[in-house]
mmCIF file of C-alpha atoms in Angstrom:
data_model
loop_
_atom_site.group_PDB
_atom_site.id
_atom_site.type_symbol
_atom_site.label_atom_id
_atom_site.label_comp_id
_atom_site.label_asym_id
_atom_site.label_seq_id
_atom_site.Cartn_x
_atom_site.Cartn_y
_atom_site.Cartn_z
ATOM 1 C CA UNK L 1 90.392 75.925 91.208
ATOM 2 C CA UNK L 2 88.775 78.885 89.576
ATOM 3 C CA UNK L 3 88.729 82.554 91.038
ATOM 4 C CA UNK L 4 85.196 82.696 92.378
ATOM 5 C CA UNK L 5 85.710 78.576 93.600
ATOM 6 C CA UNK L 6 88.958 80.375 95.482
ATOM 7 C CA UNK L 7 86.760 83.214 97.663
ATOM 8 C CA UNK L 8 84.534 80.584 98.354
ATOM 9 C CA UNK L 9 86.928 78.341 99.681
ATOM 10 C CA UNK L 10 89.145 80.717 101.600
ATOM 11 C CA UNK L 11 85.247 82.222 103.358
ATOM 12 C CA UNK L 12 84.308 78.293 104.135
ATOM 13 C CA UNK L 13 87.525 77.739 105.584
ATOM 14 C CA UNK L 14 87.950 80.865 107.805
ATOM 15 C CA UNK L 15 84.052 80.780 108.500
ATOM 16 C CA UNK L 16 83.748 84.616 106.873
ATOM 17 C CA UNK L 17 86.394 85.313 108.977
ATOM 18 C CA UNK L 18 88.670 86.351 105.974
ATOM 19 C CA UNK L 19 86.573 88.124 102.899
ATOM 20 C CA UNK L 20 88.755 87.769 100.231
ATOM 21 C CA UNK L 21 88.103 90.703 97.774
ATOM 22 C CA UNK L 22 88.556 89.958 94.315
ATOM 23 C CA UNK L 23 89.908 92.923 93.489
ATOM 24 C CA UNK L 24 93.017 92.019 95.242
ATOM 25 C CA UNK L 25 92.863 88.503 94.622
ATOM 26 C CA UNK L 26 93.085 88.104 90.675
ATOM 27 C CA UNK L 27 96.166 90.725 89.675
ATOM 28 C CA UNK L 28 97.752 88.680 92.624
ATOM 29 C CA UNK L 29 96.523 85.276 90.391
ATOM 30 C CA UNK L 30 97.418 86.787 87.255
ATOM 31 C CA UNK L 31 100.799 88.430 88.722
ATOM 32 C CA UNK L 32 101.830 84.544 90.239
ATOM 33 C CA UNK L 33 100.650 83.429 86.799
ATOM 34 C CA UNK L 34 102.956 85.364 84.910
ATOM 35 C CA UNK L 35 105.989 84.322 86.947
ATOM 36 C CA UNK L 36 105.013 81.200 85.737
ATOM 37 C CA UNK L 37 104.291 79.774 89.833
ATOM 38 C CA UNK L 38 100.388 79.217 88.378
ATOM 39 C CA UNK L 39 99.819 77.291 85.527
ATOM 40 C CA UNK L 40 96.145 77.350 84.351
ATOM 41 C CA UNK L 41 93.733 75.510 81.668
ATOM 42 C CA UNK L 42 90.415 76.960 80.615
ATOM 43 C CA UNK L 43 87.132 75.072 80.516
ATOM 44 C CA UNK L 44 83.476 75.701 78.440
ATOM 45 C CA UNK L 45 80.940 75.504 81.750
ATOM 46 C CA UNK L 46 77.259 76.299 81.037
ATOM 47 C CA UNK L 47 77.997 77.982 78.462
ATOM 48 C CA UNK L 48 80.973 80.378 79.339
ATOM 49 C CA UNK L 49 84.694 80.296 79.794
ATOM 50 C CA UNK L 50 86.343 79.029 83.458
ATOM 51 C CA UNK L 51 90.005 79.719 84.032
ATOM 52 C CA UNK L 52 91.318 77.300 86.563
ATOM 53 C CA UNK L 53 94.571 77.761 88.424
ATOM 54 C CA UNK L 54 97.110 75.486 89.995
ATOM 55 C CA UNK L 55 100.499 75.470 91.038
ATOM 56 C CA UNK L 56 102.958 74.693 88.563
ATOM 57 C CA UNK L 57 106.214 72.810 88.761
ATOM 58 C CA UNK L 58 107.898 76.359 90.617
ATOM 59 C CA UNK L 59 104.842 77.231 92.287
ATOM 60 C CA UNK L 60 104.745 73.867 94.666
ATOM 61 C CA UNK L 61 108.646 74.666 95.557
ATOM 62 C CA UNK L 62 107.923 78.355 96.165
ATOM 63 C CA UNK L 63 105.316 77.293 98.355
ATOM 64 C CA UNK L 64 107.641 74.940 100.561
ATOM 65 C CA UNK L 65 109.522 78.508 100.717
ATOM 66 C CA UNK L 66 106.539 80.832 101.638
ATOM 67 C CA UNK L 67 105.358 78.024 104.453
ATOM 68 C CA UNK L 68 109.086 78.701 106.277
ATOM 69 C CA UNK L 69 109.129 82.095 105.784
ATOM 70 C CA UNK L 70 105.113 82.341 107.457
ATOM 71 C CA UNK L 71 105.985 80.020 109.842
ATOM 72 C CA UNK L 72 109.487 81.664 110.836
ATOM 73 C CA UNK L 73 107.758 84.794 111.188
ATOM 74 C CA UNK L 74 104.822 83.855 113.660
ATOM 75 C CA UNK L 75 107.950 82.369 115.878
ATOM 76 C CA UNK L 76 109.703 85.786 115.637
ATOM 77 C CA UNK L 77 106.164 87.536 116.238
ATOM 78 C CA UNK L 78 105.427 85.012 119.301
ATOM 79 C CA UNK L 79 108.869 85.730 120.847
ATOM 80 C CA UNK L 80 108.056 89.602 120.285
ATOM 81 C CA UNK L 81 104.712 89.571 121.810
ATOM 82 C CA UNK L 82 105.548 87.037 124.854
ATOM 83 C CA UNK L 83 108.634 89.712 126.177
ATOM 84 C CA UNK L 84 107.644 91.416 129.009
ATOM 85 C CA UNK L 85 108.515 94.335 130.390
ATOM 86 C CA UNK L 86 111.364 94.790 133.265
ATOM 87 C CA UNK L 87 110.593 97.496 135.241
ATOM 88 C CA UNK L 88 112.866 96.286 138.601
ATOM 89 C CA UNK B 1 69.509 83.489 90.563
ATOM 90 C CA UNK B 2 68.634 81.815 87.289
ATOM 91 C CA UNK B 3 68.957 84.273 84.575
ATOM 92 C CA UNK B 4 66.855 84.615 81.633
ATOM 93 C CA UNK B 5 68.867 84.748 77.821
ATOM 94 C CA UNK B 6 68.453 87.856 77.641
ATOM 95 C CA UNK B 7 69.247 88.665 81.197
ATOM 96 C CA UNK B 8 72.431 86.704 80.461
ATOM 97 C CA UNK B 9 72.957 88.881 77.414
ATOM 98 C CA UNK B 10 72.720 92.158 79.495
ATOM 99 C CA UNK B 11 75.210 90.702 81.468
ATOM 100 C CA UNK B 12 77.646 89.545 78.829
ATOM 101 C CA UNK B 13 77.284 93.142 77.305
ATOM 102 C CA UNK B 14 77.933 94.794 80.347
ATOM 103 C CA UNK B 15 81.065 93.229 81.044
ATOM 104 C CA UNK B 16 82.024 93.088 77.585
ATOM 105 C CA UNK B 17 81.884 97.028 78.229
ATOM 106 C CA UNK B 18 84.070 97.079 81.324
ATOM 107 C CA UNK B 19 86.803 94.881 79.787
ATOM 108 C CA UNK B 20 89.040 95.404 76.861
ATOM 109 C CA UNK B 21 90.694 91.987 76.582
ATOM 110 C CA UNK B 22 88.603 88.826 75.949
ATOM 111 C CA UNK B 23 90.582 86.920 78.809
ATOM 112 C CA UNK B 24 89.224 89.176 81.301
ATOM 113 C CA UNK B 25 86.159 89.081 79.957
ATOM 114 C CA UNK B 26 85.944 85.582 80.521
ATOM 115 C CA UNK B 27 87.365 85.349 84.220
ATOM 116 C CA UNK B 28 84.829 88.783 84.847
ATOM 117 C CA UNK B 29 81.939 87.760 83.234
ATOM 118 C CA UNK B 30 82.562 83.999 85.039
ATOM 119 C CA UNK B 31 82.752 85.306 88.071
ATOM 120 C CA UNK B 32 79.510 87.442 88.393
ATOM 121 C CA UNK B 33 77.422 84.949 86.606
ATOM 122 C CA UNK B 34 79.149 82.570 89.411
ATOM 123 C CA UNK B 35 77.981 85.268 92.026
ATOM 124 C CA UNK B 36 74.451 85.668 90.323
ATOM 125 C CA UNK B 37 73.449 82.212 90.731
ATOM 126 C CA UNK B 38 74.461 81.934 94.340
ATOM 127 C CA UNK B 39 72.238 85.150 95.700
ATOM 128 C CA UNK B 40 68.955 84.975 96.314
ATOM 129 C CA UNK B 41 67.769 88.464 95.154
ATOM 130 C CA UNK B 42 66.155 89.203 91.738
ATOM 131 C CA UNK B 43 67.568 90.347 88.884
ATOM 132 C CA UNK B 44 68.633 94.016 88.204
ATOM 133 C CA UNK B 45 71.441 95.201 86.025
ATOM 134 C CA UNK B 46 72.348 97.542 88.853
ATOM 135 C CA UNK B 47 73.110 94.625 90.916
ATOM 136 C CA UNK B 48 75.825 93.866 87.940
ATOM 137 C CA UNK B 49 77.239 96.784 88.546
ATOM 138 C CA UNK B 50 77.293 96.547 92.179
ATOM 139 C CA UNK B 51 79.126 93.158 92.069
ATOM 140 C CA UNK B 52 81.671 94.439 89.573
ATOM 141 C CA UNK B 53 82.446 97.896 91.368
ATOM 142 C CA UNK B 54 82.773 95.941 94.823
ATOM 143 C CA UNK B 55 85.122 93.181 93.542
ATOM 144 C CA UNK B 56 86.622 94.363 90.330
ATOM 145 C CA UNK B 57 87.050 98.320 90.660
ATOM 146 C CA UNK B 58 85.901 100.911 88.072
ATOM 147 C CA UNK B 59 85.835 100.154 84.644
ATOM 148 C CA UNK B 60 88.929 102.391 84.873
ATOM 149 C CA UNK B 61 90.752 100.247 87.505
ATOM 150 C CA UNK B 62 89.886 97.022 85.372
ATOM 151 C CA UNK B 63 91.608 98.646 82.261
ATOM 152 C CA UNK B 64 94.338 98.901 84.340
ATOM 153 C CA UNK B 65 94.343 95.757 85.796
ATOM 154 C CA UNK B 66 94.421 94.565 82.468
ATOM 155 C CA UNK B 67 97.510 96.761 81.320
ATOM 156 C CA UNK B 68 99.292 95.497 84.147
ATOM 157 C CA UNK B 69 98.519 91.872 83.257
ATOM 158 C CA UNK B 70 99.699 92.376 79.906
ATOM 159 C CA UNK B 71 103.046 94.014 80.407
ATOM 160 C CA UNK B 72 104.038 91.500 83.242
ATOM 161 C CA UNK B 73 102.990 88.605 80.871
ATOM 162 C CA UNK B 74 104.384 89.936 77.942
ATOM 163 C CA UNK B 75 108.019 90.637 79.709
ATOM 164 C CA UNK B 76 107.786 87.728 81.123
ATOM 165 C CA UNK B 77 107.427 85.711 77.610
ATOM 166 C CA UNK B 78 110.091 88.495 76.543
ATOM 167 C CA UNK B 79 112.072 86.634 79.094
ATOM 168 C CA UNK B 80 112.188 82.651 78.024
ATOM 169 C CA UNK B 81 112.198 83.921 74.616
ATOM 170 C CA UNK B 82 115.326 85.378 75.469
ATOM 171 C CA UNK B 83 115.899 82.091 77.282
ATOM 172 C CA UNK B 84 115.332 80.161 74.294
ATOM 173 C CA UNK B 85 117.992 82.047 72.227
ATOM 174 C CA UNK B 86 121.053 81.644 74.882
ATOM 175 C CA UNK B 87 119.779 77.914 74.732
ATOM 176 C CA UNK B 88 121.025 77.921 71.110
ATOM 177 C CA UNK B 89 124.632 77.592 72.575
ATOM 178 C CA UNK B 90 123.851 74.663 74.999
ATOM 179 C CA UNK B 91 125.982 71.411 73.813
ATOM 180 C CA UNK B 92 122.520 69.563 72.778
ATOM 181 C CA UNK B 93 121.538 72.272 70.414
ATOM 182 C CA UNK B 94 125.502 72.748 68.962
ATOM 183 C CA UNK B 95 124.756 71.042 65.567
ATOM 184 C CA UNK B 96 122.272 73.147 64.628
ATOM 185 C CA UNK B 97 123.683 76.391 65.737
ATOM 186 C CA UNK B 98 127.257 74.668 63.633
ATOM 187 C CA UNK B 99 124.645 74.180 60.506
ATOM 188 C CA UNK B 100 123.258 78.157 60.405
ATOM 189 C CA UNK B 101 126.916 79.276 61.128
ATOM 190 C CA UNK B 102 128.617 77.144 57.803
ATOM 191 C CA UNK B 103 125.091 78.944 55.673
ATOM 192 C CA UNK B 104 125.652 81.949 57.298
ATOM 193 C CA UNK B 105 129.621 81.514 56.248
ATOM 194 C CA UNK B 106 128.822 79.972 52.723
ATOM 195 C CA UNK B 107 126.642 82.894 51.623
ATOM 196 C CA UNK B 108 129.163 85.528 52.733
ATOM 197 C CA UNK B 109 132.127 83.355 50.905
ATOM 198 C CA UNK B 110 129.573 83.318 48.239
ATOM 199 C CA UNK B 111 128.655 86.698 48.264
ATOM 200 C CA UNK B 112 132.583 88.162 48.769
ATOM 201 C CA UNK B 113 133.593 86.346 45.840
ATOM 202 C CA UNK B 114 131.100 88.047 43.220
ATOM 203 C CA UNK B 115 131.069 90.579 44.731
ATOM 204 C CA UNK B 116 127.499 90.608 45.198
ATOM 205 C CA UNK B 117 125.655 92.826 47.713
ATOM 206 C CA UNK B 118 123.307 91.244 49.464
ATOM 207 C CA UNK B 119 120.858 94.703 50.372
ATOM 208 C CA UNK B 120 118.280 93.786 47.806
ATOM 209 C CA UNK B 121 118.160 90.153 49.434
ATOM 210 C CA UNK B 122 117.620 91.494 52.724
ATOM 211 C CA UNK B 123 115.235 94.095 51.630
ATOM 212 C CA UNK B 124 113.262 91.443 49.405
ATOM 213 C CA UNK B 125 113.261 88.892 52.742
ATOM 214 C CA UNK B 126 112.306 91.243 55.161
ATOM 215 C CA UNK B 127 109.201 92.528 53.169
ATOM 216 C CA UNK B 128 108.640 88.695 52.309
ATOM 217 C CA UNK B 129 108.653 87.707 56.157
ATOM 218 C CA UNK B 130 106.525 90.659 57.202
ATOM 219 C CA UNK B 131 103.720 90.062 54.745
ATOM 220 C CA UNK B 132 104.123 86.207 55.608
ATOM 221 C CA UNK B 133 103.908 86.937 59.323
ATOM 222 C CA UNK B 134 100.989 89.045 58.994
ATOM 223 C CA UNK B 135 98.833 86.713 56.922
ATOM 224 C CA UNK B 136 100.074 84.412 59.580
ATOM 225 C CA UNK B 137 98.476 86.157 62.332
ATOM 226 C CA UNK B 138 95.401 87.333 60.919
ATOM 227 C CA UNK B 139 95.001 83.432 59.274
ATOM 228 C CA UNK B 140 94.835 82.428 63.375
ATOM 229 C CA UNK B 141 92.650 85.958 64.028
ATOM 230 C CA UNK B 142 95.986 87.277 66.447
ATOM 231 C CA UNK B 143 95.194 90.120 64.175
ATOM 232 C CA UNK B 144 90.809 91.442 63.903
ATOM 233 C CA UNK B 145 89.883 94.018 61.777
ATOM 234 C CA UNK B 146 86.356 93.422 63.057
ATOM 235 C CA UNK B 147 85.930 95.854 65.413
ATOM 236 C CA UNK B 148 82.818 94.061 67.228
ATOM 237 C CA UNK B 149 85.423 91.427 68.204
ATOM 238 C CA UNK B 150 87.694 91.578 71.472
ATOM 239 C CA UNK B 151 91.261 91.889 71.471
ATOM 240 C CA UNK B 152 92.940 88.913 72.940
ATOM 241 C CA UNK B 153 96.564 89.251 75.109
ATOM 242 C CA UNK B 154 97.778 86.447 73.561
ATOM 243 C CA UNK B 155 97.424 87.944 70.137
ATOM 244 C CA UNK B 156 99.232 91.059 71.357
ATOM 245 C CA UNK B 157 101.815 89.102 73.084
ATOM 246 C CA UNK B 158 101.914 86.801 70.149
ATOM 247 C CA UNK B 159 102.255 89.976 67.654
ATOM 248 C CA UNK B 160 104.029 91.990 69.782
ATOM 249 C CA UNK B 161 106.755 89.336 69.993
ATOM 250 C CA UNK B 162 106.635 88.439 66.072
ATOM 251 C CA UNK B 163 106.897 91.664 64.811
ATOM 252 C CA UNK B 164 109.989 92.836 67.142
ATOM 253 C CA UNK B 165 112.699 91.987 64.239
ATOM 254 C CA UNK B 166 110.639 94.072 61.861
ATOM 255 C CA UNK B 167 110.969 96.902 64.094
ATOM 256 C CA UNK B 168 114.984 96.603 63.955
ATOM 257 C CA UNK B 169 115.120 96.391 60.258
ATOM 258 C CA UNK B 170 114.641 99.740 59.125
ATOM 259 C CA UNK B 171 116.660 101.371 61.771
ATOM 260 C CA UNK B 172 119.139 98.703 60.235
ATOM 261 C CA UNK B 173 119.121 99.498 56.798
ATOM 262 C CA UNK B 174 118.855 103.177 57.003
ATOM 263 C CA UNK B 175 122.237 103.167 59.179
ATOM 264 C CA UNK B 176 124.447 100.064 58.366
ATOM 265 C CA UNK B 177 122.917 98.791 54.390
ATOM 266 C CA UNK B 178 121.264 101.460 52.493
ATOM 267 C CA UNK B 179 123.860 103.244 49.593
ATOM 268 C CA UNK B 180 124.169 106.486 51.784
ATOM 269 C CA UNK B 181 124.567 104.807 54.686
ATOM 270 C CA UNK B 182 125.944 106.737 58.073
ATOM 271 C CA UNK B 183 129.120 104.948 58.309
ATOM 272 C CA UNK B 184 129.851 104.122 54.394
ATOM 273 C CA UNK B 185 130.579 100.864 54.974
ATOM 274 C CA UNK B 186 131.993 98.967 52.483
ATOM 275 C CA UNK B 187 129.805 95.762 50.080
ATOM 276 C CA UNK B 188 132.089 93.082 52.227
ATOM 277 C CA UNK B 189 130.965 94.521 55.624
ATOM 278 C CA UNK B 190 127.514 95.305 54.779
ATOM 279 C CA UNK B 191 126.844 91.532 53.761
ATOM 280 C CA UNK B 192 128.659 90.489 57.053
ATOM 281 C CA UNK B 193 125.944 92.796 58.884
ATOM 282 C CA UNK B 194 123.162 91.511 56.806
ATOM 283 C CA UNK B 195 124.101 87.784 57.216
ATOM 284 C CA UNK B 196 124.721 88.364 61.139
ATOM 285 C CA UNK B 197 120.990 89.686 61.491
ATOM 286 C CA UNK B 198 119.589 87.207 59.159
ATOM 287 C CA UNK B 199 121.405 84.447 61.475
ATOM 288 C CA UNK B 200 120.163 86.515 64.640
ATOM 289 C CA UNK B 201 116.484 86.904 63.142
ATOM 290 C CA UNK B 202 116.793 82.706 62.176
ATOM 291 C CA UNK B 203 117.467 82.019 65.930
ATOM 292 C CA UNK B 204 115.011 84.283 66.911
ATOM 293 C CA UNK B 205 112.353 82.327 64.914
ATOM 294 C CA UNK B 206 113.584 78.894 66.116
ATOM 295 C CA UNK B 207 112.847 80.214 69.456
ATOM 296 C CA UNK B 208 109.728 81.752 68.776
ATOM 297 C CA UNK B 209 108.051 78.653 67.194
ATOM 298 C CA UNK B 210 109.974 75.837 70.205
ATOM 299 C CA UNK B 211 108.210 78.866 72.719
ATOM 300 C CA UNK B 212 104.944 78.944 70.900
ATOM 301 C CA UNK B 213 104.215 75.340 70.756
ATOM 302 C CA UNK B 214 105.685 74.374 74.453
ATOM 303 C CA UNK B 215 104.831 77.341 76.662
ATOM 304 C CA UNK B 216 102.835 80.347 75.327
ATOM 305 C CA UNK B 217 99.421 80.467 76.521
ATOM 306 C CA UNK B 218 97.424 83.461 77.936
ATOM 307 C CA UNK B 219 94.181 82.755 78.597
#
């Protein structure tokens, strides 16, 4: 996927719930990139240059990681936010 | 939007204006041509700006976007370079590392026993390599002298990482080889230093060229 194929996606998907602002989104694809968990090919498309990114070999692995670690977290969040008080 | 040529030109040259590296002018200029065609307003070059302030930054803030994005990915080349080298004494590569070792020990028995210093040979291969690495570069444009052209990372990374052993070889000379050197070390130990860096520097460029062909790409 390219960057501007990315914002589109992630605003489809969350119904414009989540505006992804480029800004933040390619020094976090070109920071991924350079610890080699992006690979990426460029393509001539009307005319111009496309950079496409996907996960590389340590990307899909780190992934697996960042999944558990999300997922552990809402648990730990869930548990937080379903304590109530005692006040007897 | 569909832009006119010369629409698409005042975009090109506006972005080619924000960006200093021609990888980011390709992802930029990508992107709000990308962002163009999907609104439904008419052209203005203000708009441009608008969609490069609001998802880019200043032209300030892309700069250093782009400073960022070369450090990380040039340390991070830095890295399997160095990688590469420690590689050298993994059991698969063993016979070649044995091969530059017996040179390396040939031209020093060689060298001991005619007492020959080997200074002018380093001085003579080090100016040899240099010019041969910068035709190099400029041969695959790493290098422009053409100052309408943009800079690419690669090249830099590519340069950056070629021309590192040149940078050692003076400091070298001046302290370890040259007559008056700081320590006045004698022929015998001076060829042992100048062998050891030539067998360092031959390593180096193993690496560099098994790195280049597999892995380096900045695009």
């Amino acid at each position: 996927m390219y960057g501007y194929e990315i914002t589109q996606k992630v605003k489809i998907i969350t119904q414009g719930e989540l505006l992804l602002k480029e800004g933040a989104l390619y020094p976090a694809l070109h920071k991924l990139e350079a610890e080699g968990l992006l690979q990426t090919t460029t393509e001539v498309v009307d005319n111009r240059v496309r950079k496409y990114y996907a996960l590389s070999e340590d990307g899909d692995k780190e992934v697996v990681n960042k999944l558990q670690e999300a997922k552990d977290f809402i648990t730990q969040l869930q548990l937080l936010l379903n304590l109530k008080p005692n006040f007897s | 939007m569909r832009l006119t040529e010369l629409q698409t030109v005042e975009v090109s040259k506006y972005v080619a204006a924000a960006t200093q590296y021609r990888e980011t002018y390709h992802e930029i200029y990508d992107h709000v041509m990308n962002e163009m065609a999907d609104l439904a307003l008419p052209y203005d070059i203000e708009l441009v700006g608008k969609i490069v302030r609001q998802h880019f930054g200043s032209f300030k803030e892309i700069k250093k976007h782009e400073h960022r994005y070369l450090t990380r990915t040039k340390y991070s080349y830095f890295k399997l370079l160095a990688l590469e080298i420690t590689g050298l004494f993994r059991i698969t590569n063993i016979a070649y590392t044995i091969l530059v070792l017996v040179l390396g020990g040939l031209a020093h028995q060689f060298a001991t026993k005619n007492a020959y210093s080997l200074t002018s040979v380093y001085l003579w291969l080090m100016g040899f390599s240099f010019v041969l690495v910068s035709v190099w570069l400029f041969n695959n444009r790493y290098i422009l002298f053409n100052l309408r052209e943009k800079l690419t990372m690669k090249g830099e990374i590519i340069g950056w990482l070629l021309l590192f052993p040149f940078s050692l070889a003076p400091m070298l000379f001046t302290v370890f080889l040259a007559e008056h050197n700081l320590f006045g070390l004698s022929i015998q130990v001076k060829n042992l230093i100048t062998i050891s860096f030539f067998l360092l520097v031959i390593s180096y460029a193993r690496s560099f060229i098994i790195l280049y062909r597999k892995r380096l790409k900045v695009f």
